[in-house]
Coordinates of C-alpha atoms and ligand atoms in Angstrom, one line a residue:
M256 CA -0.1 0.0 0.2
E257 CA 1.1 3.6 -0.7
R258 CA 2.2 5.6 2.1
N259 CA 0.9 9.0 2.4
E260 CA 3.5 11.9 3.4
T261 CA 2.3 15.2 4.6
E262 CA 3.7 18.4 5.6
E263 CA 3.3 17.5 9.2
F264 CA 4.9 14.2 8.9
S265 CA 7.7 13.9 6.8
L266 CA 10.8 11.3 6.7
P267 CA 14.2 12.2 7.6
R268 CA 16.5 13.2 4.7
V269 CA 20.2 13.0 3.4
E270 CA 19.7 16.9 2.5
D271 CA 19.4 17.2 6.2
Y272 CA 23.2 16.7 6.7
E273 CA 24.1 19.0 4.4
Q274 CA 25.6 21.2 7.1
Y275 CA 27.5 18.5 8.4
I276 CA 28.9 16.6 5.6
G277 CA 28.9 18.8 2.8
R278 CA 26.7 19.0 -0.5
E279 CA 29.2 16.6 -2.3
A280 CA 28.6 13.7 -0.1
V281 CA 25.0 14.1 -0.1
A282 CA 24.8 14.2 -3.9
R283 CA 26.9 11.0 -3.7
I284 CA 25.0 9.4 -1.2
L285 CA 21.8 10.1 -3.2
G286 CA 23.0 9.0 -6.3
K287 CA 23.9 5.7 -4.8
A288 CA 20.2 5.4 -3.1
S289 CA 18.6 6.4 -6.4
K290 CA 20.1 3.0 -8.4
L291 CA 18.3 0.8 -5.5
R292 CA 15.0 2.4 -5.4
D293 CA 13.4 -0.2 -6.0
L294 CA 14.6 -2.4 -3.5
H295 CA 12.6 -3.9 -0.6
V296 CA 14.8 -4.4 2.3
I297 CA 14.1 -5.6 5.8
N298 CA 15.8 -5.8 9.1
V299 CA 15.2 -8.5 11.8
N300 CA 16.4 -7.9 15.4
S301 CA 15.5 -8.7 18.8
T302 CA 14.3 -5.4 20.9
Y303 CA 12.5 -2.4 19.7
Y304 CA 14.2 -0.2 22.6
G305 CA 16.9 -0.3 24.8
G306 CA 20.7 -0.9 23.4
G307 CA 22.5 0.3 20.6
V308 CA 21.0 -1.9 18.0
A309 CA 17.1 -0.4 18.5
E310 CA 18.9 2.8 18.8
L311 CA 20.6 2.5 15.2
L312 CA 17.8 0.8 13.3
S313 CA 15.0 3.4 14.4
S314 CA 17.2 6.0 12.7
L315 CA 18.9 4.2 9.7
T316 CA 15.4 2.7 8.7
L317 CA 13.9 6.1 8.3
L318 CA 16.6 7.7 6.8
M319 CA 16.6 5.0 4.1
N320 CA 12.9 5.3 3.6
G321 CA 13.6 8.9 3.4
A322 CA 15.9 8.3 0.5
G323 CA 13.4 6.0 -1.5
I324 CA 14.5 2.6 -0.3
R325 CA 11.8 0.7 1.0
T326 CA 13.4 -0.8 4.5
G327 CA 11.3 -2.3 6.9
W328 CA 12.4 -3.4 10.4
R329 CA 11.1 -6.8 12.3
V330 CA 11.2 -7.7 15.8
L331 CA 11.6 -10.9 17.2
Q332 CA 9.3 -12.0 19.9
G333 CA 10.3 -14.3 22.6
R334 CA 9.3 -15.6 26.3
P335 CA 11.7 -14.4 29.1
D336 CA 13.5 -17.9 28.8
F337 CA 14.5 -17.3 25.2
F338 CA 15.8 -14.2 26.3
N339 CA 17.9 -15.7 29.2
I340 CA 19.2 -18.1 26.5
T341 CA 20.2 -15.2 24.0
K342 CA 21.4 -13.2 26.9
R343 CA 23.8 -15.8 28.0
M344 CA 25.0 -16.7 24.4
H345 CA 25.8 -13.0 23.9
N346 CA 27.9 -13.4 27.2
A347 CA 29.6 -16.2 25.8
L348 CA 30.0 -14.4 22.6
Q349 CA 32.0 -11.8 24.3
G350 CA 34.2 -14.4 26.4
D351 CA 32.1 -15.9 29.0
Q352 CA 31.4 -19.8 29.2
I353 CA 28.1 -21.2 28.6
N354 CA 26.4 -24.7 29.2
F355 CA 24.6 -24.7 26.0
N356 CA 22.8 -28.0 26.6
E357 CA 20.0 -29.9 24.3
L358 CA 17.3 -28.0 26.5
K359 CA 18.5 -24.7 25.6
R360 CA 19.0 -25.3 22.2
D361 CA 15.7 -26.5 21.8
I362 CA 14.1 -23.6 23.3
Y363 CA 16.3 -21.0 21.1
E364 CA 15.5 -23.0 17.9
D365 CA 11.9 -23.4 18.3
V366 CA 11.2 -19.8 19.1
V367 CA 13.2 -18.9 16.1
F368 CA 11.1 -21.3 14.1
E369 CA 7.7 -19.9 15.4
N370 CA 8.9 -16.3 14.4
A371 CA 10.0 -17.7 11.1
A372 CA 6.5 -18.8 10.7
R373 CA 5.0 -15.6 11.4
M374 CA 7.4 -13.6 9.4
H375 CA 6.7 -13.6 5.9
L376 CA 10.3 -12.7 4.4
D377 CA 10.0 -12.0 1.0
H378 CA 12.4 -9.0 0.4
D379 CA 15.2 -8.2 -1.9
I380 CA 17.8 -8.1 1.1
V381 CA 17.2 -9.6 4.6
I382 CA 19.3 -8.4 7.6
I383 CA 19.5 -10.2 10.8
H384 CA 20.8 -8.4 13.5
D385 CA 22.8 -10.5 16.2
P386 CA 22.5 -14.1 17.4
Q387 CA 19.1 -14.0 18.7
P388 CA 17.3 -14.2 15.2
L389 CA 20.2 -16.3 13.3
P390 CA 18.6 -19.5 12.5
L391 CA 15.7 -17.8 11.0
I392 CA 17.5 -18.6 7.6
R393 CA 17.1 -22.0 8.1
H394 CA 13.3 -21.9 7.6
F395 CA 13.1 -19.9 4.3
R396 CA 13.7 -21.1 0.6
K397 CA 16.3 -18.3 0.1
K398 CA 15.6 -16.1 -2.9
A399 CA 17.4 -12.9 -1.9
P400 CA 21.0 -12.3 -0.4
W401 CA 20.8 -12.7 3.4
V402 CA 23.4 -10.8 5.6
W403 CA 23.8 -11.2 9.2
R404 CA 24.8 -8.1 11.0
C405 CA 26.7 -9.2 14.2
H406 CA 27.2 -6.2 16.5
V407 CA 29.0 -8.0 19.4
D408 CA 33.0 -7.8 20.6
L409 CA 33.8 -11.3 18.7
T410 CA 37.6 -11.3 20.0
H411 CA 37.3 -14.1 22.2
P412 CA 33.9 -16.3 21.6
D413 CA 33.2 -19.0 23.3
P414 CA 34.6 -22.1 20.8
D415 CA 31.7 -24.4 21.3
L416 CA 29.0 -21.9 21.1
W417 CA 30.6 -20.4 17.9
E418 CA 31.0 -23.6 16.4
Y419 CA 27.2 -24.3 16.6
L420 CA 26.3 -20.8 15.5
R421 CA 28.8 -21.4 12.5
E422 CA 26.6 -23.8 10.9
F423 CA 24.0 -20.8 10.5
V424 CA 26.1 -18.1 9.7
E425 CA 27.5 -20.0 6.8
D426 CA 24.4 -20.0 5.3
Y427 CA 24.1 -16.4 4.9
D428 CA 25.6 -14.5 2.0
A429 CA 27.5 -12.0 4.0
V430 CA 28.5 -11.1 7.9
V431 CA 28.9 -7.5 8.8
L432 CA 31.1 -7.0 12.1
S433 CA 31.8 -3.3 13.4
L434 CA 35.6 -4.3 13.1
P435 CA 38.5 -6.4 11.6
E436 CA 39.6 -7.5 14.6
Y437 CA 36.2 -9.1 15.2
A438 CA 36.7 -11.8 12.1
Q439 CA 36.1 -15.3 12.2
N440 CA 37.3 -18.3 10.3
I441 CA 34.1 -18.9 8.0
T442 CA 33.6 -19.4 4.7
T443 CA 31.2 -16.4 4.2
P444 CA 32.4 -13.2 3.0
Q445 CA 32.8 -10.5 6.1
R446 CA 32.5 -7.1 5.6
F447 CA 33.0 -4.3 8.2
I448 CA 30.9 -1.2 9.2
M449 CA 31.2 0.7 12.3
P450 CA 27.9 2.2 13.7
A451 CA 26.9 6.0 13.6
I452 CA 24.5 8.3 15.6
N453 CA 21.9 10.4 14.3
P454 CA 22.5 14.2 15.3
F455 CA 18.6 14.9 14.9
S456 CA 17.5 12.2 17.3
S457 CA 16.1 13.2 20.9
T458 CA 19.3 11.9 22.2
N459 CA 21.6 14.0 20.2
K460 CA 19.8 16.9 19.1
E461 CA 21.0 20.5 20.4
L462 CA 19.2 21.7 23.5
T463 CA 19.0 24.8 25.2
E464 CA 20.4 25.4 28.8
E465 CA 17.2 25.7 29.9
E466 CA 16.2 22.6 28.5
I467 CA 19.3 20.7 30.2
D468 CA 18.2 22.1 33.4
E469 CA 14.7 21.2 33.4
R470 CA 15.6 17.5 32.5
L471 CA 17.9 17.6 35.3
S472 CA 16.2 19.1 37.9
H473 CA 13.2 16.6 37.1
Y474 CA 15.3 13.6 38.2
G475 CA 16.5 15.8 41.1
I476 CA 20.3 15.9 39.8
P477 CA 22.2 18.6 41.3
T478 CA 24.2 20.8 39.1
D479 CA 26.2 22.7 41.9
L480 CA 29.1 20.6 41.4
P481 CA 30.4 19.3 38.2
L482 CA 28.8 16.0 36.7
V483 CA 30.5 12.6 35.8
V484 CA 28.4 10.6 34.0
Q485 CA 28.0 7.1 32.6
I486 CA 25.1 6.0 30.3
S487 CA 24.6 2.5 29.9
R488 CA 22.3 -0.6 29.8
F489 CA 22.6 -2.0 33.5
D490 CA 25.1 -4.9 32.1
K491 CA 28.2 -6.2 33.5
W492 CA 30.4 -5.7 30.8
K493 CA 29.7 -1.9 31.2
D494 CA 31.6 -2.2 34.7
P495 CA 29.2 0.1 36.5
Q496 CA 30.7 -0.8 39.5
G497 CA 34.1 -0.2 38.4
V498 CA 32.7 3.4 37.7
I499 CA 31.5 3.9 41.1
D500 CA 35.1 2.8 42.5
A501 CA 37.1 4.8 40.1
F502 CA 34.3 7.8 41.2
R503 CA 35.0 7.3 45.1
I504 CA 39.2 7.3 44.4
A505 CA 38.9 10.7 42.3
R506 CA 36.6 12.2 44.8
K507 CA 39.4 12.1 47.2
E508 CA 40.7 14.8 45.2
V509 CA 38.3 16.8 43.5
D510 CA 34.8 17.3 44.4
A511 CA 32.1 16.1 41.7
T512 CA 28.5 14.1 41.3
L513 CA 28.4 10.9 39.9
V514 CA 25.3 9.9 37.9
L515 CA 24.8 6.5 36.4
V516 CA 21.8 6.3 34.0
G517 CA 20.3 3.0 32.2
N518 CA 17.6 1.6 30.6
I519 CA 16.6 -1.9 30.6
A520 CA 15.9 -3.7 27.3
T521 CA 13.4 -6.2 26.8
D522 CA 16.0 -9.0 25.4
D523 CA 18.3 -8.3 28.4
P524 CA 17.1 -10.0 31.6
E525 CA 20.1 -9.5 33.5
G526 CA 19.3 -6.0 33.6
Q527 CA 17.2 -5.7 36.4
E528 CA 19.3 -7.8 38.9
I529 CA 22.3 -5.8 37.9
F530 CA 20.7 -2.3 38.4
S531 CA 19.4 -3.6 41.9
D532 CA 22.8 -4.6 43.1
I533 CA 24.2 -1.1 41.8
V534 CA 21.7 0.9 43.1
K535 CA 22.7 -0.2 46.7
C536 CA 25.9 1.9 46.0
A537 CA 23.7 5.2 45.7
E538 CA 24.8 7.9 48.4
D539 CA 25.3 11.4 48.7
R540 CA 26.9 12.6 45.2
I541 CA 26.2 9.2 43.7
I542 CA 23.0 8.9 41.9
V543 CA 21.7 5.7 40.1
L544 CA 18.6 6.2 38.1
S545 CA 16.9 3.3 35.8
V546 CA 14.9 5.2 33.2
Q547 CA 14.5 5.3 29.3
D548 CA 14.6 8.9 28.7
S549 CA 16.5 10.0 25.6
A550 CA 16.0 13.4 26.6
L551 CA 17.9 13.0 29.9
V552 CA 20.5 11.1 28.1
N553 CA 21.0 14.1 25.9
A554 CA 21.1 16.4 28.6
L555 CA 23.5 14.5 31.0
Q556 CA 25.7 14.4 27.8
R557 CA 26.0 18.0 27.1
R558 CA 26.2 19.0 30.9
A559 CA 28.6 16.3 32.1
A560 CA 32.1 17.9 32.8
V561 CA 33.1 14.1 31.7
V562 CA 31.6 11.0 30.7
L563 CA 32.7 7.4 31.3
Q564 CA 32.1 4.5 29.3
K565 CA 34.4 2.2 31.1
S566 CA 33.4 -1.0 29.3
L567 CA 35.3 -4.2 29.6
R568 CA 33.6 -5.1 26.1
E569 CA 32.2 -3.2 23.6
G570 CA 31.2 -3.9 20.0
F571 CA 31.3 -0.3 19.5
G572 CA 30.0 2.2 21.8
L573 CA 27.0 4.5 20.6
T574 CA 27.2 6.4 23.9
V575 CA 30.8 7.4 23.3
A576 CA 30.0 8.6 20.2
E577 CA 27.0 10.5 21.3
A578 CA 28.7 12.3 24.1
M579 CA 32.0 13.1 21.6
W580 CA 29.2 14.6 19.1
K581 CA 28.3 17.0 21.8
G582 CA 31.9 18.0 22.8
T583 CA 32.3 16.0 26.1
V584 CA 35.8 14.2 26.9
V585 CA 35.1 10.5 26.9
I586 CA 36.9 8.0 29.2
G587 CA 36.5 5.1 27.6
G588 CA 37.5 1.4 28.6
D589 CA 40.3 0.5 26.2
V590 CA 38.4 -2.6 24.3
G591 CA 36.5 -3.4 21.2
G592 CA 35.2 -0.4 19.1
I593 CA 36.0 2.3 21.7
K594 CA 39.8 1.8 20.8
K595 CA 38.7 2.9 17.3
Q596 CA 36.5 5.7 18.5
I597 CA 39.2 7.2 21.0
E598 CA 42.2 8.3 20.3
D599 CA 44.0 8.3 23.9
G600 CA 44.9 11.7 24.7
V601 CA 43.8 13.6 21.3
N602 CA 40.0 13.3 21.6
G603 CA 39.5 11.5 25.0
F604 CA 41.0 8.8 27.0
L605 CA 41.4 5.2 27.1
V606 CA 41.9 3.4 30.3
D607 CA 42.1 -0.2 31.3
S608 CA 42.0 0.1 35.2
V609 CA 40.1 1.7 37.7
E610 CA 42.6 3.7 39.3
D611 CA 43.6 4.8 35.3
A612 CA 40.1 5.8 35.1
A613 CA 40.0 7.6 38.4
Q614 CA 43.4 9.7 37.7
K615 CA 41.9 10.7 34.0
M616 CA 38.7 12.0 36.0
V617 CA 40.5 13.9 38.1
C618 CA 42.8 15.2 35.4
V619 CA 39.5 16.1 33.2
L620 CA 37.7 17.5 36.1
R621 CA 40.8 20.0 37.1
D622 CA 41.7 21.3 33.5
P623 CA 38.9 23.3 31.5
A624 CA 41.1 23.9 28.6
L625 CA 41.9 20.7 28.3
R626 CA 38.0 19.9 28.1
E627 CA 37.5 22.5 25.7
S628 CA 40.2 21.4 23.3
M629 CA 39.6 17.6 23.6
G630 CA 35.8 18.1 23.1
H631 CA 36.5 20.0 20.2
A632 CA 38.5 17.1 18.6
A633 CA 36.0 14.8 19.5
R634 CA 32.9 16.4 17.9
E635 CA 35.2 16.2 14.7
T636 CA 35.9 12.6 14.8
V637 CA 32.0 12.1 14.9
R638 CA 31.5 14.8 12.4
S639 CA 33.8 13.1 10.0
R640 CA 33.5 9.5 10.8
F641 CA 30.2 8.8 12.8
L642 CA 27.2 10.1 11.6
M643 CA 24.5 8.2 10.1
T644 CA 24.8 9.3 6.7
R645 CA 28.3 7.5 6.5
L646 CA 26.8 4.2 7.9
M647 CA 23.9 4.3 5.2
E648 CA 26.4 4.8 2.6
D649 CA 28.5 2.2 3.7
W650 CA 25.1 -0.4 3.5
L651 CA 24.4 1.1 0.4
D652 CA 27.6 -0.1 -1.1
L653 CA 27.3 -3.4 0.1
I654 CA 23.7 -3.6 -0.8
A655 CA 24.5 -2.5 -4.4
S656 CA 27.4 -5.4 -4.3
F657 CA 24.4 -7.9 -4.4
V658 CA 22.4 -6.1 -7.3
P659 CA 23.4 -7.1 -10.5
Ligands
UDP82 N1 20.5 4.4 26.0 C1 19.4 5.0 26.5 N2 19.3 5.3 27.9 C2 19.7 4.5 28.7 C3 20.9 4.0 28.3 C4 21.1 3.8 27.1 O1 19.0 5.7 25.8 O2 19.5 4.8 30.0 C5 21.0 4.4 24.7 C6 22.2 5.1 24.2 O3 22.3 6.5 24.3 C7 22.7 4.6 23.2 C8 22.3 3.2 23.3 O4 21.1 3.5 24.2 O5 22.0 4.9 22.1 C9 23.3 2.1 23.8 O6 24.1 1.5 22.9 P1 25.4 1.3 23.0 O7 26.2 1.1 21.9 O8 26.2 2.4 23.9 O9 25.6 0.0 24.0 P2 24.4 -1.2 23.9 O10 23.6 -1.2 24.8 O11 24.2 -1.5 22.5 O12 25.5 -2.4 24.4

């Protein structure tokens, strides 16, 4: 059925990015998109909100539609036991161990089969995100290219689990990973595409100082001292405890308020438990909030004197790119995608211990000139490498490689 576009409701356009990427880049991307206009593309992932994949898909699918490529997004439905299993799989792909017994396999494969029965995928390109919907490919007579887009840090996957998943992965026509470092020994061609952010989303759009004040006061966040912020799902790989420990050390030397904000994704059953543990650490000047409020995320990333993303594993840190875009200095874990986003000492800091994080926190909090110059470099990094139009162009190139 034809979609109706009205003046009041219109899709984002590549042209909106001209102010950041220039007229030539806009024309080049639109040229590539126009060659793929007739295609019908579908994405499948496992949550509509919470976490970077949902954030990416919500922006990218609209921008693709704005450029005339019919791009859909479906979400896998599953009971909590299914998501318990897939979260363990996710952890094991990032280095944990898993007892992936027959019972778990059956639940995993049955739920994906049930979804396949309801999902009529007859598109020109099918893009499957992460391990949760990976076996879908088994249930279709494949007529089009299927791409598996894996967002996790695959440096140390559990070997047995990977061996099992590889059977599905090798049915795909291409695998897209965030970094060459995550490449696996598989027969499927592997491509590397780093994620990106949407500067116009409610998480990233410009805010006035009044709007920022309003959001912070709504949650009772004091602004009398500099803010140290980490925004992340409550997940052990994000090391919220490490952030609190580092803050406690740093506070012996500089006064500040720590704010940890997280949401809980529907496909992440561990979140509630980790939040319950971390909230016990809340005290004077340590605020722990579990909310889904992108305007608050935006306000905090803008007002923070420093943002932490002290991850122990991170395929790619969207929160890192978001804060950098706002000209805020980020202290990130020296792992995975963050290593490629932050150039240590140039546009932020990379750290590999609690003590290191504490020391960098003190250094940034004490030095407004450093915040200014590094923040500037950080924004420029995101402008040139991590805006949604670059991500869209990478996908257009990949899709074009499948079209005769
Ligand atoms: N996010 C949010 N509210 C929160 C925590 C996170 O909206 O309380 C968003 C955040 O702004 C980012 C995404 O969720 O866009 C998280 O992506 P990231 O790549 O940092 O981590 P992931 O959750 O995918 O591991």
